Amino acid sequence: MCKSERFQKLQNRAARLITFSDLNVRSSILFGDLGWDCLERRRSKQLVINLFKALHNLSPIRLTSNFKTTSSVQSHNLRNSKHNLFVPRPSTEAGKRSFQYRGSVLWNSLPLR
């Protein structure tokens, strides 16, 4: 079991203790009652916030320079290429966890940009 799963179980337990709920109540219902987000959603929100700051030059230059649009990398004129971010090809699992890779994939999956 990885650390994120352990932390999620800890958050679920805390929600049950605060609301005096049984184990048969879904944790998503408890989070809704408490106004909480699950940890994965909180991480995704923080990633989008940091990505927005990087794309609008509100963060350090070392973060801003990591992202390029697809149209600036490819010579083909594709639909939405000026709005999509170029997704680098990671060679390791650690590369898939990087801010640049996760941010680009998440940004390209958002419906409104």
PDB file of C-alpha atoms in Angstrom:
ATOM      1  CA  MET A   1       0.000   0.000   0.000  1.00  0.00           C
ATOM      2  CA  CYS A   2       1.485   3.358  -1.004  1.00  0.00           C
ATOM      3  CA  LYS A   3       1.614   6.443   1.171  1.00  0.00           C
ATOM      4  CA  SER A   4      -1.172   8.251  -0.665  1.00  0.00           C
ATOM      5  CA  GLU A   5      -3.562   5.353   0.032  1.00  0.00           C
ATOM      6  CA  ARG A   6      -2.581   5.394   3.700  1.00  0.00           C
ATOM      7  CA  PHE A   7      -3.225   9.130   3.923  1.00  0.00           C
ATOM      8  CA  GLN A   8      -6.581   8.703   2.188  1.00  0.00           C
ATOM      9  CA  LYS A   9      -7.598   6.033   4.704  1.00  0.00           C
ATOM     10  CA  LEU A  10      -6.527   8.352   7.499  1.00  0.00           C
ATOM     11  CA  GLN A  11      -8.662  11.158   6.062  1.00  0.00           C
ATOM     12  CA  ASN A  12     -11.611   8.747   5.726  1.00  0.00           C
ATOM     13  CA  ARG A  13     -11.198   7.717   9.359  1.00  0.00           C
ATOM     14  CA  ALA A  14     -11.023  11.341  10.495  1.00  0.00           C
ATOM     15  CA  ALA A  15     -14.249  12.122   8.620  1.00  0.00           C
ATOM     16  CA  ARG A  16     -15.980   9.181  10.328  1.00  0.00           C
ATOM     17  CA  LEU A  17     -14.768  10.278  13.761  1.00  0.00           C
ATOM     18  CA  ILE A  18     -15.860  13.889  13.266  1.00  0.00           C
ATOM     19  CA  THR A  19     -19.322  12.948  11.988  1.00  0.00           C
ATOM     20  CA  PHE A  20     -19.774   9.949  14.337  1.00  0.00           C
ATOM     21  CA  SER A  21     -20.570   7.769  11.287  1.00  0.00           C
ATOM     22  CA  ASP A  22     -20.501   4.014  10.849  1.00  0.00           C
ATOM     23  CA  LEU A  23     -18.265   2.126   8.444  1.00  0.00           C
ATOM     24  CA  ASN A  24     -21.176   1.499   6.050  1.00  0.00           C
ATOM     25  CA  VAL A  25     -21.482   5.218   5.164  1.00  0.00           C
ATOM     26  CA  ARG A  26     -19.516   6.146   2.045  1.00  0.00           C
ATOM     27  CA  SER A  27     -16.641   8.520   2.696  1.00  0.00           C
ATOM     28  CA  SER A  28     -17.603  10.641  -0.344  1.00  0.00           C
ATOM     29  CA  ILE A  29     -20.910  11.458   1.381  1.00  0.00           C
ATOM     30  CA  LEU A  30     -19.060  12.423   4.556  1.00  0.00           C
ATOM     31  CA  PHE A  31     -16.662  14.635   2.589  1.00  0.00           C
ATOM     32  CA  GLY A  32     -19.637  16.374   0.979  1.00  0.00           C
ATOM     33  CA  ASP A  33     -21.207  17.009   4.380  1.00  0.00           C
ATOM     34  CA  LEU A  34     -17.929  18.371   5.745  1.00  0.00           C
ATOM     35  CA  GLY A  35     -17.086  20.373   2.619  1.00  0.00           C
ATOM     36  CA  TRP A  36     -13.858  18.420   2.119  1.00  0.00           C
ATOM     37  CA  ASP A  37     -12.223  17.118  -1.037  1.00  0.00           C
ATOM     38  CA  CYS A  38     -10.494  13.763  -1.179  1.00  0.00           C
ATOM     39  CA  LEU A  39      -6.722  14.004  -1.211  1.00  0.00           C
ATOM     40  CA  GLU A  40      -6.381  13.066  -4.890  1.00  0.00           C
ATOM     41  CA  ARG A  41      -8.746  15.898  -5.874  1.00  0.00           C
ATOM     42  CA  ARG A  42      -6.833  18.348  -3.663  1.00  0.00           C
ATOM     43  CA  ARG A  43      -3.568  17.342  -5.337  1.00  0.00           C
ATOM     44  CA  SER A  44      -5.129  17.784  -8.787  1.00  0.00           C
ATOM     45  CA  LYS A  45      -6.464  21.228  -7.860  1.00  0.00           C
ATOM     46  CA  GLN A  46      -3.056  22.306  -6.598  1.00  0.00           C
ATOM     47  CA  LEU A  47      -1.436  21.007  -9.778  1.00  0.00           C
ATOM     48  CA  VAL A  48      -3.835  23.036 -11.936  1.00  0.00           C
ATOM     49  CA  ILE A  49      -3.225  26.167  -9.844  1.00  0.00           C
ATOM     50  CA  ASN A  50       0.546  25.808 -10.152  1.00  0.00           C
ATOM     51  CA  LEU A  51       0.240  25.082 -13.861  1.00  0.00           C
ATOM     52  CA  PHE A  52      -1.910  28.186 -14.391  1.00  0.00           C
ATOM     53  CA  LYS A  53       0.695  30.272 -12.587  1.00  0.00           C
ATOM     54  CA  ALA A  54       3.486  28.770 -14.693  1.00  0.00           C
ATOM     55  CA  LEU A  55       1.646  29.420 -17.971  1.00  0.00           C
ATOM     56  CA  HIS A  56       0.843  33.026 -17.038  1.00  0.00           C
ATOM     57  CA  ASN A  57       4.360  33.907 -15.808  1.00  0.00           C
ATOM     58  CA  LEU A  58       3.282  34.116 -12.172  1.00  0.00           C
ATOM     59  CA  SER A  59       5.822  31.552 -10.994  1.00  0.00           C
ATOM     60  CA  PRO A  60       9.609  31.268 -11.152  1.00  0.00           C
ATOM     61  CA  ILE A  61      11.123  31.110 -14.639  1.00  0.00           C
ATOM     62  CA  ARG A  62      12.405  27.561 -14.088  1.00  0.00           C
ATOM     63  CA  LEU A  63       8.785  26.359 -13.888  1.00  0.00           C
ATOM     64  CA  THR A  64       7.559  28.581 -16.703  1.00  0.00           C
ATOM     65  CA  SER A  65      10.229  27.410 -19.138  1.00  0.00           C
ATOM     66  CA  ASN A  66       9.215  23.744 -18.755  1.00  0.00           C
ATOM     67  CA  PHE A  67       6.021  24.107 -20.788  1.00  0.00           C
ATOM     68  CA  LYS A  68       5.690  24.581 -24.543  1.00  0.00           C
ATOM     69  CA  THR A  69       2.635  24.549 -26.777  1.00  0.00           C
ATOM     70  CA  THR A  70       2.284  21.774 -29.317  1.00  0.00           C
ATOM     71  CA  SER A  71       2.369  24.271 -32.173  1.00  0.00           C
ATOM     72  CA  SER A  72       5.783  25.567 -31.073  1.00  0.00           C
ATOM     73  CA  VAL A  73       7.265  22.052 -31.110  1.00  0.00           C
ATOM     74  CA  GLN A  74       5.616  20.527 -34.204  1.00  0.00           C
ATOM     75  CA  SER A  75       5.583  21.956 -37.694  1.00  0.00           C
ATOM     76  CA  HIS A  76       2.143  20.501 -38.437  1.00  0.00           C
ATOM     77  CA  ASN A  77      -0.829  22.797 -38.046  1.00  0.00           C
ATOM     78  CA  LEU A  78      -3.203  20.727 -35.937  1.00  0.00           C
ATOM     79  CA  ARG A  79      -6.522  21.613 -34.373  1.00  0.00           C
ATOM     80  CA  ASN A  80      -6.086  23.175 -30.925  1.00  0.00           C
ATOM     81  CA  SER A  81      -2.305  22.879 -31.211  1.00  0.00           C
ATOM     82  CA  LYS A  82      -1.873  26.442 -30.003  1.00  0.00           C
ATOM     83  CA  HIS A  83      -3.939  25.666 -26.874  1.00  0.00           C
ATOM     84  CA  ASN A  84      -2.533  22.217 -26.071  1.00  0.00           C
ATOM     85  CA  LEU A  85       0.691  21.717 -24.204  1.00  0.00           C
ATOM     86  CA  PHE A  86       3.408  19.484 -25.575  1.00  0.00           C
ATOM     87  CA  VAL A  87       3.549  16.257 -23.552  1.00  0.00           C
ATOM     88  CA  PRO A  88       7.113  14.987 -23.155  1.00  0.00           C
ATOM     89  CA  ARG A  89       7.748  11.254 -23.433  1.00  0.00           C
ATOM     90  CA  PRO A  90       9.070  10.089 -20.091  1.00  0.00           C
ATOM     91  CA  SER A  91      11.467   7.168 -20.119  1.00  0.00           C
ATOM     92  CA  THR A  92      10.916   6.226 -16.467  1.00  0.00           C
ATOM     93  CA  GLU A  93       8.087   6.025 -13.970  1.00  0.00           C
ATOM     94  CA  ALA A  94       9.645   8.948 -12.122  1.00  0.00           C
ATOM     95  CA  GLY A  95       9.295  10.977 -15.314  1.00  0.00           C
ATOM     96  CA  LYS A  96       5.570  10.244 -15.333  1.00  0.00           C
ATOM     97  CA  ARG A  97       5.305  11.733 -11.850  1.00  0.00           C
ATOM     98  CA  SER A  98       7.071  14.952 -12.855  1.00  0.00           C
ATOM     99  CA  PHE A  99       5.314  18.311 -12.747  1.00  0.00           C
ATOM    100  CA  GLN A 100       5.926  18.869 -16.455  1.00  0.00           C
ATOM    101  CA  TYR A 101       4.405  15.566 -17.574  1.00  0.00           C
ATOM    102  CA  ARG A 102       1.434  15.482 -15.170  1.00  0.00           C
ATOM    103  CA  GLY A 103       0.692  19.163 -15.756  1.00  0.00           C
ATOM    104  CA  SER A 104       0.724  18.819 -19.548  1.00  0.00           C
ATOM    105  CA  VAL A 105      -1.498  15.741 -19.520  1.00  0.00           C
ATOM    106  CA  LEU A 106      -3.942  17.316 -17.076  1.00  0.00           C
ATOM    107  CA  TRP A 107      -4.039  20.637 -18.970  1.00  0.00           C
ATOM    108  CA  ASN A 108      -4.797  18.883 -22.278  1.00  0.00           C
ATOM    109  CA  SER A 109      -7.625  16.927 -20.653  1.00  0.00           C
ATOM    110  CA  LEU A 110      -9.411  20.005 -19.272  1.00  0.00           C
ATOM    111  CA  PRO A 111     -12.553  20.928 -21.237  1.00  0.00           C
ATOM    112  CA  LEU A 112     -12.132  24.714 -21.058  1.00  0.00           C
ATOM    113  CA  ARG A 113      -8.759  26.370 -21.362  1.00  0.00           C
TER     114      ARG A 113
END
